[in-house]
PDB file of C-alpha atoms in Angstrom:
ATOM      1  CA  VAL A  16      -9.686  -2.943  -2.709  1.00 98.00           C
ATOM      2  CA  LEU A  17      -6.353  -3.101  -4.575  1.00 98.00           C
ATOM      3  CA  VAL A  18      -4.242   0.170  -4.542  1.00 98.00           C
ATOM      4  CA  HIS A  19      -1.687   0.454  -7.355  1.00 97.00           C
ATOM      5  CA  GLY A  20       1.895   1.705  -7.016  1.00 96.00           C
ATOM      6  CA  GLY A  21       3.610   4.572  -8.570  1.00 94.00           C
ATOM      7  CA  PRO A  22       1.788   6.559  -7.400  1.00 95.00           C
ATOM      8  CA  GLN A  23       2.007   7.781 -11.034  1.00 95.00           C
ATOM      9  CA  GLY A  24       0.771   4.512 -12.341  1.00 95.00           C
ATOM     10  CA  ALA A  25      -2.688   2.945 -13.136  1.00 96.00           C
ATOM     11  CA  TRP A  26      -4.673  -0.227 -13.274  1.00 95.00           C
ATOM     12  CA  ASN A  27      -5.093  -0.826 -16.971  1.00 93.00           C
ATOM     13  CA  ASP A  28      -6.928  -3.381 -19.093  1.00 89.00           C
ATOM     14  CA  GLY A  29      -4.087  -5.915 -19.187  1.00 86.00           C
ATOM     15  CA  TRP A  30      -2.874  -9.164 -17.728  1.00 88.00           C
ATOM     16  CA  THR A  31      -0.116  -9.890 -15.271  1.00 89.00           C
ATOM     17  CA  TYR A  32       0.539 -12.644 -12.844  1.00 91.00           C
ATOM     18  CA  ARG A  33       1.512 -10.003 -10.194  1.00 94.00           C
ATOM     19  CA  TRP A  34      -1.629  -8.621  -8.542  1.00 96.00           C
ATOM     20  CA  ASN A  35      -3.883 -10.531 -10.809  1.00 96.00           C
ATOM     21  CA  ALA A  36      -7.498  -9.601 -10.168  1.00 96.00           C
ATOM     22  CA  GLN A  37      -8.807 -12.927 -11.458  1.00 96.00           C
ATOM     23  CA  VAL A  38      -6.877 -14.776  -8.607  1.00 97.00           C
ATOM     24  CA  PHE A  39      -8.676 -12.691  -6.095  1.00 97.00           C
ATOM     25  CA  ALA A  40     -12.031 -13.037  -7.867  1.00 97.00           C
ATOM     26  CA  SER A  41     -11.685 -16.805  -8.101  1.00 97.00           C
ATOM     27  CA  ALA A  42     -11.195 -16.853  -4.303  1.00 97.00           C
ATOM     28  CA  GLY A  43     -14.668 -15.198  -3.973  1.00 96.00           C
ATOM     29  CA  TYR A  44     -13.860 -11.698  -3.760  1.00 97.00           C
ATOM     30  CA  VAL A  45     -15.300  -8.606  -5.622  1.00 97.00           C
ATOM     31  CA  VAL A  46     -12.295  -6.792  -6.784  1.00 98.00           C
ATOM     32  CA  PHE A  47     -12.299  -2.880  -6.743  1.00 98.00           C
ATOM     33  CA  MET A  48      -9.189  -1.434  -8.433  1.00 98.00           C
ATOM     34  CA  PRO A  49      -9.465   2.389  -8.304  1.00 97.00           C
ATOM     35  CA  ASN A  50      -7.317   4.874 -10.190  1.00 97.00           C
ATOM     36  CA  PRO A  51      -7.306   7.772  -7.760  1.00 97.00           C
ATOM     37  CA  ARG A  52      -5.627  11.205  -8.092  1.00 96.00           C
ATOM     38  CA  GLY A  53      -1.993  10.680  -9.196  1.00 93.00           C
ATOM     39  CA  SER A  54      -2.834   7.977 -11.656  1.00 97.00           C
ATOM     40  CA  ILE A  55      -1.903   8.282 -15.307  1.00 95.00           C
ATOM     41  CA  GLY A  56      -4.161   8.476 -18.138  1.00 95.00           C
ATOM     42  CA  TRP A  57      -6.454  11.301 -17.288  1.00 95.00           C
ATOM     43  CA  GLY A  58      -4.152  14.240 -17.992  1.00 96.00           C
ATOM     44  CA  GLN A  59      -1.134  15.731 -16.310  1.00 96.00           C
ATOM     45  CA  GLU A  60      -3.106  17.867 -13.873  1.00 96.00           C
ATOM     46  CA  PHE A  61      -4.810  14.748 -12.477  1.00 95.00           C
ATOM     47  CA  THR A  62      -1.489  13.023 -12.213  1.00 96.00           C
ATOM     48  CA  ASP A  63       0.153  15.955 -10.473  1.00 95.00           C
ATOM     49  CA  ASP A  64      -2.530  16.076  -7.889  1.00 95.00           C
ATOM     50  CA  ILE A  65      -0.593  13.528  -5.989  1.00 94.00           C
ATOM     51  CA  ASN A  66       2.510  15.625  -5.544  1.00 94.00           C
ATOM     52  CA  ARG A  67       3.253  16.649  -2.011  1.00 94.00           C
ATOM     53  CA  ASP A  68      -0.204  15.152  -1.185  1.00 95.00           C
ATOM     54  CA  TRP A  69       0.294  11.413  -0.862  1.00 97.00           C
ATOM     55  CA  GLY A  70      -2.286  10.854   1.892  1.00 96.00           C
ATOM     56  CA  GLY A  71      -4.754  13.586   0.893  1.00 96.00           C
ATOM     57  CA  ARG A  72      -6.929  13.561  -2.306  1.00 97.00           C
ATOM     58  CA  ALA A  73      -5.916  10.066  -3.370  1.00 97.00           C
ATOM     59  CA  PHE A  74      -6.930   8.731   0.028  1.00 98.00           C
ATOM     60  CA  GLU A  75     -10.282  10.523  -0.262  1.00 98.00           C
ATOM     61  CA  ASP A  76     -10.782   9.044  -3.787  1.00 98.00           C
ATOM     62  CA  ILE A  77     -10.210   5.476  -2.598  1.00 98.00           C
ATOM     63  CA  MET A  78     -12.487   5.868   0.382  1.00 98.00           C
ATOM     64  CA  LYS A  79     -15.324   7.374  -1.868  1.00 98.00           C
ATOM     65  CA  GLY A  80     -14.808   4.546  -4.333  1.00 98.00           C
ATOM     66  CA  THR A  81     -14.926   1.971  -1.577  1.00 98.00           C
ATOM     67  CA  ASP A  82     -18.142   3.538  -0.486  1.00 98.00           C
ATOM     68  CA  PHE A  83     -19.553   3.009  -4.018  1.00 97.00           C
ATOM     69  CA  ALA A  84     -18.328  -0.526  -4.347  1.00 97.00           C
ATOM     70  CA  GLU A  85     -19.821  -1.413  -0.998  1.00 97.00           C
ATOM     71  CA  SER A  86     -23.221  -0.158  -2.070  1.00 97.00           C
ATOM     72  CA  LEU A  87     -23.405  -2.585  -5.040  1.00 97.00           C
ATOM     73  CA  PRO A  88     -26.139  -5.220  -4.357  1.00 96.00           C
ATOM     74  CA  TYR A  89     -23.732  -8.128  -4.723  1.00 96.00           C
ATOM     75  CA  VAL A  90     -21.167  -6.862  -2.224  1.00 96.00           C
ATOM     76  CA  GLU A  91     -21.485  -7.891   1.416  1.00 93.00           C
ATOM     77  CA  LYS A  92     -20.755  -4.756   3.363  1.00 88.00           C
ATOM     78  CA  GLY A  93     -18.633  -5.178   6.516  1.00 92.00           C
ATOM     79  CA  ARG A  94     -16.249  -7.712   5.005  1.00 96.00           C
ATOM     80  CA  THR A  95     -14.045  -5.432   2.856  1.00 98.00           C
ATOM     81  CA  ALA A  96     -10.213  -5.647   2.813  1.00 98.00           C
ATOM     82  CA  ALA A  97      -7.522  -3.466   1.193  1.00 98.00           C
ATOM     83  CA  ALA A  98      -4.116  -4.352  -0.271  1.00 98.00           C
ATOM     84  CA  GLY A  99      -1.402  -2.556  -2.195  1.00 98.00           C
ATOM     85  CA  ALA A 100       2.270  -2.418  -3.100  1.00 98.00           C
ATOM     86  CA  SER A 101       4.935   0.126  -3.235  1.00 97.00           C
ATOM     87  CA  TYR A 102       2.925   3.470  -3.143  1.00 97.00           C
ATOM     88  CA  GLY A 103      -0.110   1.110  -2.678  1.00 98.00           C
ATOM     89  CA  GLY A 104       1.721  -0.331   0.291  1.00 98.00           C
ATOM     90  CA  TYR A 105       2.344   3.214   1.602  1.00 98.00           C
ATOM     91  CA  MET A 106      -1.443   3.856   1.234  1.00 98.00           C
ATOM     92  CA  ILE A 107      -2.236   0.691   3.174  1.00 98.00           C
ATOM     93  CA  ASN A 108       0.105   1.902   6.033  1.00 98.00           C
ATOM     94  CA  TRP A 109      -1.649   5.259   5.830  1.00 98.00           C
ATOM     95  CA  ILE A 110      -5.001   3.712   5.864  1.00 98.00           C
ATOM     96  CA  ALA A 111      -4.066   1.677   8.927  1.00 98.00           C
ATOM     97  CA  GLY A 112      -3.652   5.002  10.851  1.00 98.00           C
ATOM     98  CA  GLN A 113      -6.639   6.765   9.434  1.00 98.00           C
ATOM     99  CA  THR A 114      -9.623   4.355   9.554  1.00 98.00           C
ATOM    100  CA  ASP A 115     -10.679   1.035  10.946  1.00 97.00           C
ATOM    101  CA  ARG A 116     -13.346   0.356   8.231  1.00 97.00           C
ATOM    102  CA  PHE A 117     -11.446  -2.535   6.721  1.00 98.00           C
ATOM    103  CA  LYS A 118     -11.474  -6.060   8.185  1.00 98.00           C
ATOM    104  CA  ALA A 119      -7.911  -6.756   6.999  1.00 98.00           C
ATOM    105  CA  LEU A 120      -4.970  -5.014   5.242  1.00 98.00           C
ATOM    106  CA  VAL A 121      -2.045  -6.242   3.162  1.00 98.00           C
ATOM    107  CA  SER A 122       1.009  -4.003   2.783  1.00 98.00           C
ATOM    108  CA  HIS A 123       3.608  -4.982   0.274  1.00 98.00           C
ATOM    109  CA  ASP A 124       6.878  -3.125   0.014  1.00 98.00           C
ATOM    110  CA  GLY A 125       5.157  -0.095   1.557  1.00 98.00           C
ATOM    111  CA  VAL A 126       6.706   3.035   2.967  1.00 98.00           C
ATOM    112  CA  PHE A 127       6.300   3.231   6.667  1.00 98.00           C
ATOM    113  CA  ASP A 128       8.565   6.330   7.492  1.00 98.00           C
ATOM    114  CA  LEU A 129       9.090   8.829   4.808  1.00 97.00           C
ATOM    115  CA  VAL A 130      12.163  10.273   6.682  1.00 97.00           C
ATOM    116  CA  SER A 131      14.194   7.017   7.033  1.00 97.00           C
ATOM    117  CA  MET A 132      13.041   5.957   3.534  1.00 97.00           C
ATOM    118  CA  TYR A 133      14.682   9.113   2.139  1.00 97.00           C
ATOM    119  CA  GLY A 134      18.000   8.056   3.758  1.00 96.00           C
ATOM    120  CA  SER A 135      17.964   4.470   2.417  1.00 96.00           C
ATOM    121  CA  THR A 136      16.267   4.376  -1.077  1.00 97.00           C
ATOM    122  CA  GLU A 137      18.264   3.948  -4.178  1.00 95.00           C
ATOM    123  CA  GLU A 138      15.985   6.415  -5.950  1.00 93.00           C
ATOM    124  CA  LEU A 139      16.713   9.600  -4.141  1.00 93.00           C
ATOM    125  CA  TRP A 140      15.339  11.958  -6.877  1.00 93.00           C
ATOM    126  CA  PHE A 141      11.888  10.448  -6.115  1.00 92.00           C
ATOM    127  CA  PRO A 142      11.196  11.622  -2.491  1.00 94.00           C
ATOM    128  CA  GLU A 143      12.839  15.034  -3.346  1.00 95.00           C
ATOM    129  CA  TRP A 144      10.364  15.454  -6.191  1.00 93.00           C
ATOM    130  CA  GLU A 145       7.405  14.130  -4.325  1.00 94.00           C
ATOM    131  CA  PHE A 146       7.952  16.034  -1.010  1.00 94.00           C
ATOM    132  CA  GLY A 147       9.759  19.295  -2.155  1.00 92.00           C
ATOM    133  CA  GLY A 148      13.365  18.480  -1.347  1.00 95.00           C
ATOM    134  CA  PRO A 149      15.151  16.577   1.393  1.00 96.00           C
ATOM    135  CA  TYR A 150      13.328  16.152   4.779  1.00 96.00           C
ATOM    136  CA  TRP A 151      15.512  18.808   6.443  1.00 96.00           C
ATOM    137  CA  ALA A 152      14.543  21.337   3.874  1.00 95.00           C
ATOM    138  CA  ASN A 153      10.898  20.689   4.034  1.00 93.00           C
ATOM    139  CA  PRO A 154      10.054  18.852   7.319  1.00 95.00           C
ATOM    140  CA  GLU A 155       6.399  19.791   7.268  1.00 94.00           C
ATOM    141  CA  GLY A 156       5.945  18.114   3.928  1.00 92.00           C
ATOM    142  CA  TYR A 157       7.381  14.832   5.089  1.00 96.00           C
ATOM    143  CA  ALA A 158       5.462  15.007   8.407  1.00 95.00           C
ATOM    144  CA  ARG A 159       2.069  15.782   6.997  1.00 95.00           C
ATOM    145  CA  PHE A 160       1.419  12.320   5.601  1.00 97.00           C
ATOM    146  CA  ASN A 161       3.870  10.030   7.394  1.00 98.00           C
ATOM    147  CA  PRO A 162       2.242   6.683   8.480  1.00 98.00           C
ATOM    148  CA  ARG A 163       4.842   6.436  11.303  1.00 97.00           C
ATOM    149  CA  ASP A 164       3.176   9.223  13.138  1.00 97.00           C
ATOM    150  CA  PHE A 165      -0.192   7.627  13.379  1.00 97.00           C
ATOM    151  CA  VAL A 166       0.816   4.200  14.817  1.00 97.00           C
ATOM    152  CA  LYS A 167      -1.289   4.781  17.907  1.00 97.00           C
ATOM    153  CA  ASN A 168      -4.467   4.520  15.626  1.00 98.00           C
ATOM    154  CA  PHE A 169      -3.605   1.082  14.240  1.00 98.00           C
ATOM    155  CA  ARG A 170      -6.349  -1.429  14.777  1.00 98.00           C
ATOM    156  CA  THR A 171      -6.608  -3.540  11.678  1.00 98.00           C
ATOM    157  CA  PRO A 172      -5.079  -6.980  11.209  1.00 98.00           C
ATOM    158  CA  THR A 173      -2.240  -6.456   8.685  1.00 98.00           C
ATOM    159  CA  LEU A 174      -0.045  -8.728   6.585  1.00 98.00           C
ATOM    160  CA  VAL A 175       3.343  -7.136   5.837  1.00 98.00           C
ATOM    161  CA  VAL A 176       5.222  -8.515   2.917  1.00 98.00           C
ATOM    162  CA  HIS A 177       8.683  -7.376   1.734  1.00 98.00           C
ATOM    163  CA  GLY A 178      11.503  -8.377  -0.588  1.00 98.00           C
ATOM    164  CA  GLU A 179      14.944  -8.331   1.174  1.00 98.00           C
ATOM    165  CA  LYS A 180      16.571  -7.180  -2.077  1.00 98.00           C
ATOM    166  CA  ASP A 181      14.175  -4.259  -2.485  1.00 98.00           C
ATOM    167  CA  TYR A 182      16.370  -1.142  -2.638  1.00 97.00           C
ATOM    168  CA  ARG A 183      13.583   1.100  -3.861  1.00 97.00           C
ATOM    169  CA  VAL A 184      11.667   0.740  -0.577  1.00 98.00           C
ATOM    170  CA  PRO A 185      14.107  -1.124   1.664  1.00 98.00           C
ATOM    171  CA  VAL A 186      13.098  -3.980   3.884  1.00 98.00           C
ATOM    172  CA  GLU A 187      13.524  -1.921   7.049  1.00 98.00           C
ATOM    173  CA  GLN A 188      10.214  -0.094   6.167  1.00 98.00           C
ATOM    174  CA  GLY A 189       8.386  -3.413   6.316  1.00 98.00           C
ATOM    175  CA  LEU A 190      10.144  -4.475   9.581  1.00 98.00           C
ATOM    176  CA  ALA A 191       9.214  -1.127  11.192  1.00 98.00           C
ATOM    177  CA  MET A 192       5.549  -1.459  10.097  1.00 98.00           C
ATOM    178  CA  PHE A 193       5.331  -4.938  11.469  1.00 98.00           C
ATOM    179  CA  THR A 194       7.000  -3.990  14.805  1.00 98.00           C
ATOM    180  CA  ALA A 195       4.722  -1.035  15.155  1.00 98.00           C
ATOM    181  CA  LEU A 196       1.666  -3.274  14.592  1.00 98.00           C
ATOM    182  CA  ARG A 197       2.757  -5.859  17.100  1.00 98.00           C
ATOM    183  CA  ARG A 198       3.866  -3.437  19.778  1.00 97.00           C
ATOM    184  CA  GLN A 199       0.321  -1.949  19.490  1.00 95.00           C
ATOM    185  CA  GLY A 200      -1.068  -5.472  20.013  1.00 97.00           C
ATOM    186  CA  VAL A 201      -2.579  -5.548  16.489  1.00 98.00           C
ATOM    187  CA  PRO A 202      -2.716  -9.011  14.746  1.00 98.00           C
ATOM    188  CA  ALA A 203      -0.017  -9.009  12.114  1.00 98.00           C
ATOM    189  CA  ARG A 204       2.122 -11.400  10.034  1.00 98.00           C
ATOM    190  CA  LEU A 205       5.438 -10.656   8.394  1.00 98.00           C
ATOM    191  CA  VAL A 206       6.503 -12.408   5.217  1.00 98.00           C
ATOM    192  CA  VAL A 207       9.979 -11.709   3.822  1.00 98.00           C
ATOM    193  CA  PHE A 208      11.163 -13.007   0.490  1.00 98.00           C
ATOM    194  CA  PRO A 209      15.070 -13.043   0.849  1.00 98.00           C
ATOM    195  CA  ASP A 210      15.536 -13.578  -2.976  1.00 98.00           C
ATOM    196  CA  GLU A 211      13.051 -10.928  -4.266  1.00 98.00           C
ATOM    197  CA  ASN A 212      13.426  -7.259  -4.914  1.00 97.00           C
ATOM    198  CA  HIS A 213      10.593  -4.614  -5.278  1.00 97.00           C
ATOM    199  CA  TRP A 214       8.605  -7.217  -7.078  1.00 96.00           C
ATOM    200  CA  VAL A 215       7.869 -10.978  -6.553  1.00 97.00           C
ATOM    201  CA  LEU A 216       9.070 -12.358  -9.847  1.00 96.00           C
ATOM    202  CA  LYS A 217       9.920 -15.978  -9.347  1.00 97.00           C
ATOM    203  CA  PRO A 218       7.114 -18.427 -10.128  1.00 97.00           C
ATOM    204  CA  ALA A 219       7.265 -20.448  -6.903  1.00 98.00           C
ATOM    205  CA  ASN A 220       7.531 -17.225  -4.874  1.00 98.00           C
ATOM    206  CA  SER A 221       4.444 -15.903  -6.562  1.00 98.00           C
ATOM    207  CA  VAL A 222       2.524 -19.092  -5.690  1.00 97.00           C
ATOM    208  CA  ARG A 223       3.593 -18.607  -2.125  1.00 98.00           C
ATOM    209  CA  TRP A 224       2.704 -14.864  -2.250  1.00 98.00           C
ATOM    210  CA  TYR A 225      -0.891 -15.560  -3.310  1.00 98.00           C
ATOM    211  CA  ASP A 226      -1.239 -18.242  -0.684  1.00 98.00           C
ATOM    212  CA  GLU A 227      -0.106 -15.902   2.011  1.00 98.00           C
ATOM    213  CA  VAL A 228      -2.200 -12.917   0.784  1.00 98.00           C
ATOM    214  CA  VAL A 229      -5.450 -14.707   0.055  1.00 98.00           C
ATOM    215  CA  GLY A 230      -5.070 -16.829   3.225  1.00 98.00           C
ATOM    216  CA  TRP A 231      -4.748 -13.589   5.169  1.00 98.00           C
ATOM    217  CA  LEU A 232      -7.734 -12.105   3.567  1.00 98.00           C
ATOM    218  CA  ASP A 233      -9.795 -15.266   4.161  1.00 98.00           C
ATOM    219  CA  ARG A 234      -8.796 -15.355   7.738  1.00 98.00           C
ATOM    220  CA  TRP A 235     -10.201 -12.066   8.590  1.00 98.00           C
ATOM    221  CA  THR A 236     -13.037 -11.546   6.138  1.00 97.00           C
ATOM    222  CA  LYS A 237     -14.631 -15.001   6.029  1.00 92.00           C
ATOM    223  CA  LYS A 238     -15.250 -15.533   9.670  1.00 79.00           C
TER     224      LYS A 238
END
């Protein structure tokens, strides 16, 4: 299960060497790429359904979509993993505290704590739009879907990947997620690219990224 970023984005019919579905398929995986509430392309109301509801209806859409994907005759149920970046990484961090249905998770440049992210991101307009102002003006909005507050529920082996030059979702978010996992005794691995930002752009780093991500999935889903 691959979760796109944005959250106002979408998986489209296109090709990219970042999050390339064919790479995962060639490794033996059935690839499910949902466009849940918040995605673009289905009207403004559908897109706006994510506002102030990051872990709500979009999470439900992804879980229901995963149910459908697992019901397909060529899918081996019980070996499902999930991965995502940016908002998709946030969703992976949220999933970690909400369900243990997945065998493995991959969180790339994901938001772990909405409050500390507010104070460190270079795109300050974004959290104020998404959560109704700064955290002191709407603390309930930030607390409602904050992965940090569900750490005690973490059970799923998780690979955490981050770019050290990421100023959109700063690297401390990935460090905090990894620390929370390990202090809870959850199997986890941290991979930091010191020369990458919010995206892994350099070809050699991309090769290493796929090696790390597919290797992590294989480790926990192909036992």
